Steps between C-alpha positions, in 0.01 A plus 500: 500500500701248276602673174475307177823438361386585161367839593825712451562352161119548407525863609806555281340363207198700553700838544698421180167444298368816641820693414526369131154583449550853643812547259290379210207731572669798638829491319871509635510577866767580761564284790341757722194552277440105466517481890246792537262338250530145654522590854834347534815651671780628296699209612255242407428676172875488430518143571195430274677677214808336550337168484304581182805640361693187552227293337522714201152648543578879562783724401620860559315692239624850573535754786281745669651836621430564871615764743853547614591148486590274202233394244288209589518194276151420322426133466288353235375167373746333263302490162689198365440299818214311310309522174141390418317447164127583405350377186186573293404193258270586219439266196679743290796601724678464838615816689776443751587769750807441742541734826742515757405457875426876539228460219692694221422333188838434318389338170156463323479285182222360281555195291329278275352191690652264248229267391318510822486115548773468765433758768798381702745563219343818396522649868853364551616657177334829561644525852836399383506791242385747759784379730747551204373845451504596870868339522407273784510131559185296510583377849483875629123482435337413842129517381299463183132603466315444176173649410258310273171534364258236656419322815798421736413241781593656824538150671775383234615812326420341156324645209162321519333667195617752221316531171801717370771286612403124440870416585486611840354225694526281806870390548652798338582660840688201621712491179567862518603436866728241409659717228521844663479422883241445752400880515311504193142611551194533229240766576202637317577803304231704643584431859866626426339811361324538826844465685646752279212757572525427860874561516540779238173599354152633572447282791803577700398490874186325436460147622142440344449570142436338162674530163284462206703400183315604195636409170555201257388296808326589817665432842443608850784528784351534863696592809325455820683598825834529312490153355396387161182299469536218273214265588493129597590409140682810385195608290427815699510778248372342167291786458445444126268212588274723719129459381359832396160613376441507129794257432467132419667261755770287374416131393849380499748674730813364277396751224695831514309817540163321580460652847217750540696781639770429245234541239393829638848677554741302293708652207227372234220652689676840565600517129154459392391767737766752370376438142134552607590831670749608201817494724802437267819300598668181387475340850270531813795691701520743195110553489490560861782771504330674206162493679673655799664760305180583309299479803251240316269478805241241360770243412687548832190490699388167314849357556483608879148346549631170371809504717275597792296168484834311606598766768156507660501120524827516678389770733168336629706190568856616628436879570851569434483881515736549227508359154804554255425477119801332331578339167506700164146603539552643855827670403350642174191630665699656793326707772246617274363141445551424866307785619204386253518140640469634854194689427355226311556262796335743736187501293443122551689404797436563873849524570717760308871405455752748403604413147846605366726422218837301539785693630773239403729598257664258260402129477255451801530131492877481484488780784283258715717205420812682629296613791421151614864369402654774714279405804601148454879573468509735791345249705772254417810749513390716792387218717838329496734761654592350814 
């Protein structure tokens, strides 16, 4: 049998990648422990660590006491070997998070988006401020993922349609890449929430699930077989436009808040519902928290029944098995509201998904953006070790 000349190099690269992923997921390991987990001999594991140490990717991170012999060196990934940036862009603010290659967030800042008319200048300024706060150079960032409201074209990566961010349009991505580098990616914000739930939250270990974002706007993130489902044009998940009984159909989709499901469960509708049931509070989240604390059954049942219309529609089409309620409505209603939605769906839907509240702490869009950015950066850094 003729051996391919590239095989040893490929095997070393695969072994390196496997070792680096283990060091990230398990933590610092000794040479013997790494060999045992990867199936490599101690000699091969030692050569691998030496190679990665020479490339500046691993370092001695401590010692582990053994038996009679000397303590064994513990090896870990060098946090500063690469950094990534995740951003959430809203009409009124831009939040930037910078994380090192291990996933540790080293800085998170929120800035005013200037006049909002120049997305490239606005993003560049925000990223530069974040880098200054983290005391790193812009060139140390290996990946940028930006979460925005609206439809992102999967084929081009451009924002195709956004009511809230009119300055974000076709051509912005190319300009961002010319300014910050080729690794800039734009993604729908609720898709990023789904990534965060999958990595850190309520959908950990689940490869088929949906995230229903209920708040000022309505959105849907769907993961099937461990992959985000975006649709041909990127429009999968625009659940606010879902036609529902009793609500008028929109006559002009360019008009905000005109979608049927948006009319049913948007903030305006839920504020009216709270007033009808005598539930106090300045905002919808305040009203929901008050209702949960007071056990206002009639109000919570009505909110759940409305949300269940969308969850049932998702279930009969996709049967995801798990639905995560996120957004300020999902967070404020918590497990009490999630349980009521699950019960309401079961009454109208032949498939009964498990409905839970979000498990992501902090800013879920930002957390998801950093998940995506880290995947990209690790693919670059960890695949170039030989």
